[in-house]
Short mmCIF file of C-alpha atoms in Angstrom, two decimals:
data_model
loop_
_atom_site.label_atom_id
_atom_site.label_comp_id
_atom_site.label_asym_id
_atom_site.label_seq_id
_atom_site.Cartn_x
_atom_site.Cartn_y
_atom_site.Cartn_z
CA MET N 1233 192.64 29.91 104.64
CA ALA N 1234 195.60 27.39 104.68
CA ASP N 1235 197.36 26.97 107.76
CA ASP N 1236 201.15 26.74 107.71
CA ILE N 1237 201.08 22.62 108.59
CA ASP N 1238 198.50 22.18 105.83
CA LEU N 1239 201.05 24.06 103.57
CA HIS N 1240 204.11 22.04 104.80
CA LEU N 1241 202.12 18.41 103.91
CA GLY N 1242 200.93 19.82 100.94
CA ARG N 1243 204.19 20.76 99.57
CA ARG N 1244 205.82 17.34 101.31
CA LEU N 1245 203.00 15.85 99.16
CA ARG N 1246 203.69 17.50 96.01
CA ARG N 1247 207.61 16.99 96.15
CA ARG N 1248 207.26 13.25 96.99
CA ARG N 1249 204.57 12.87 94.11
CA ARG N 1250 206.83 14.66 91.45
CA LEU N 1251 209.68 12.58 92.47
CA LEU N 1252 208.15 9.33 91.41
CA GLY N 1253 207.21 11.35 87.99
CA LEU N 1254 203.60 10.68 89.26
CA THR N 1255 200.49 12.99 87.78
CA GLN N 1256 197.90 14.55 90.16
CA GLN N 1257 195.67 12.00 88.20
CA GLN N 1258 197.29 9.02 88.86
CA LEU N 1259 198.10 9.57 92.76
CA ALA N 1260 194.09 10.35 93.42
CA VAL N 1261 193.73 6.85 91.25
CA GLN N 1262 195.79 5.20 93.63
CA VAL N 1263 194.31 6.42 96.74
CA GLY N 1264 190.43 6.50 95.26
CA ILE N 1265 189.70 10.54 95.26
CA ARG N 1266 189.52 12.92 92.43
CA PHE N 1267 192.61 14.94 91.01
CA GLN N 1268 191.01 18.12 92.64
CA GLN N 1269 191.27 16.65 95.95
CA ILE N 1270 194.81 16.05 95.45
CA GLN N 1271 195.29 20.00 93.90
CA LYS N 1272 193.67 20.99 97.13
CA TYR N 1273 195.62 19.11 99.55
CA GLU N 1274 199.06 20.40 97.67
CA CYS N 1275 198.15 24.18 97.67
CA GLY N 1276 196.99 23.48 101.91
CA ALA N 1277 193.35 24.46 100.94
CA ASN N 1278 192.30 20.92 102.25
CA ARG N 1279 193.11 19.80 105.10
CA ILE N 1280 194.49 15.90 104.90
CA SER N 1281 192.95 13.47 107.54
CA ALA N 1282 195.44 10.99 109.10
CA ALA N 1283 193.55 8.18 107.18
CA ARG N 1284 194.01 9.68 103.91
CA LEU N 1285 197.53 10.44 104.73
CA TRP N 1286 198.43 7.04 105.49
CA GLN N 1287 196.66 6.18 102.49
CA LEU N 1288 198.92 8.67 100.74
CA ALA N 1289 202.10 7.57 102.10
CA GLU N 1290 201.44 3.83 101.14
CA ALA N 1291 200.87 4.92 97.54
CA LEU N 1292 203.84 7.42 97.64
CA GLU N 1293 205.92 4.51 99.02
CA THR N 1294 207.18 6.55 101.97
CA PRO N 1295 206.74 6.40 105.75
CA VAL N 1296 203.82 8.85 106.83
CA ALA N 1297 206.65 11.01 108.71
CA TYR N 1298 208.20 11.87 105.77
CA PHE N 1299 204.99 14.76 105.39
CA TYR N 1300 206.15 16.27 108.87
CA ASP N 1301 209.96 16.58 107.79
CA GLY N 1302 210.93 19.93 108.52
CA LEU N 1303 208.04 21.17 109.92
CA ALA N 1304 209.21 21.91 113.63
CA GLU N 1305 212.02 24.31 112.23
CA ALA N 1306 209.70 25.76 109.65
CA MET N 1307 206.98 26.10 112.84
CA GLU N 1308 210.21 27.56 115.06
CA ALA N 1309 211.48 30.39 112.19
CA ASP N 1310 208.01 31.17 111.36
CA ALA N 1311 208.66 31.61 108.42
CA PRO N 1312 208.30 29.92 104.94
CA THR N 1313 210.10 27.16 103.52
CA PRO N 1314 214.03 28.44 102.71
CA LYS N 1315 215.14 29.66 99.80
CA GLY N 1316 216.81 26.02 98.79
CA GLY N 1317 213.45 24.14 99.80
CA GLU N 1318 212.17 26.39 96.59
CA VAL N 1319 214.44 25.01 94.06
CA PHE N 1320 213.83 21.18 95.17
CA SER N 1321 209.77 21.81 94.33
CA ARG N 1322 211.19 22.92 90.42
CA LYS N 1323 210.21 20.71 87.95
CA GLU N 1324 213.57 21.12 86.16
CA THR N 1325 215.47 20.05 89.65
CA LEU N 1326 212.99 16.75 90.16
CA ASP N 1327 213.57 15.86 86.10
CA LEU N 1328 217.40 16.37 86.52
CA ILE N 1329 216.87 13.77 90.03
CA GLN N 1330 215.23 11.33 88.51
CA ALA N 1331 217.57 11.59 84.95
CA TYR N 1332 220.78 11.22 87.54
CA TYR N 1333 219.26 8.57 89.26
CA GLN N 1334 218.75 6.51 85.89
CA LEU N 1335 222.43 6.57 85.26
CA ASP N 1336 224.82 3.45 85.96
CA GLU N 1337 227.04 4.58 88.46
CA ARG N 1338 230.09 5.27 86.89
CA PRO N 1339 228.36 8.43 84.50
CA ARG N 1340 226.62 9.20 87.37
CA ARG N 1341 230.26 9.82 89.32
CA ARG N 1342 231.46 11.69 85.82
CA LEU N 1343 228.49 13.64 86.04
CA LEU N 1344 228.86 14.65 89.28
CA ASP N 1345 232.29 15.36 88.95
CA LEU N 1346 231.57 17.79 85.85
CA ALA N 1347 228.88 19.44 87.77
CA LYS N 1348 231.48 19.91 90.83
CA SER N 1349 234.39 21.21 88.58
CA LEU N 1350 231.64 23.67 87.00
CA HIS N 1351 230.75 25.42 90.35
CA ALA N 1352 234.66 25.36 91.32
CA GLY N 1353 235.43 27.27 88.02
CA ASP N 1354 232.37 29.71 88.54
CA VAL N 1355 234.15 30.27 92.03
CA ALA N 1356 237.79 30.69 90.77
CA ALA N 1357 236.44 33.42 88.02
CA ALA N 1358 234.64 35.40 90.73
#
C-alpha cells in the first residue's frame, strides 16, 4: 500500500516530467531504468530511494527539494492534494502551459489579457 509521502513524490515526479514534455520511456532511459519503474514511482507503488531521487532531479533539471514542495501542508491537512493540484496534473493544462511559454512576450501578454477578460465576463454575467 502506498504511503502518503510516496504518493506525493510520485505526483511531483509526474508533474515535472509532463511539464518538460518527456515520456516515461525517455525519463527512464536518462536514469538507466525501465519505464515500468517510472510508472511505479509515479503511482506511489514503489518508493524512490535517495540516490534515485537525485538522479531523477538531475534528469528533470530541478532541485531535489522540488519533490517535497507542499508535502508539509499535505501531511498537516491529512488529505489528498487540493483540487487546484488536480488541475495542474491534467494533460491539457500542461499542454496549455507549454504552448503559452513557447510564445514571444507580446503574444503571451495578449493571451493572458484575453483569458482575464473572458473570466471577468463570466463573473459579471453571474
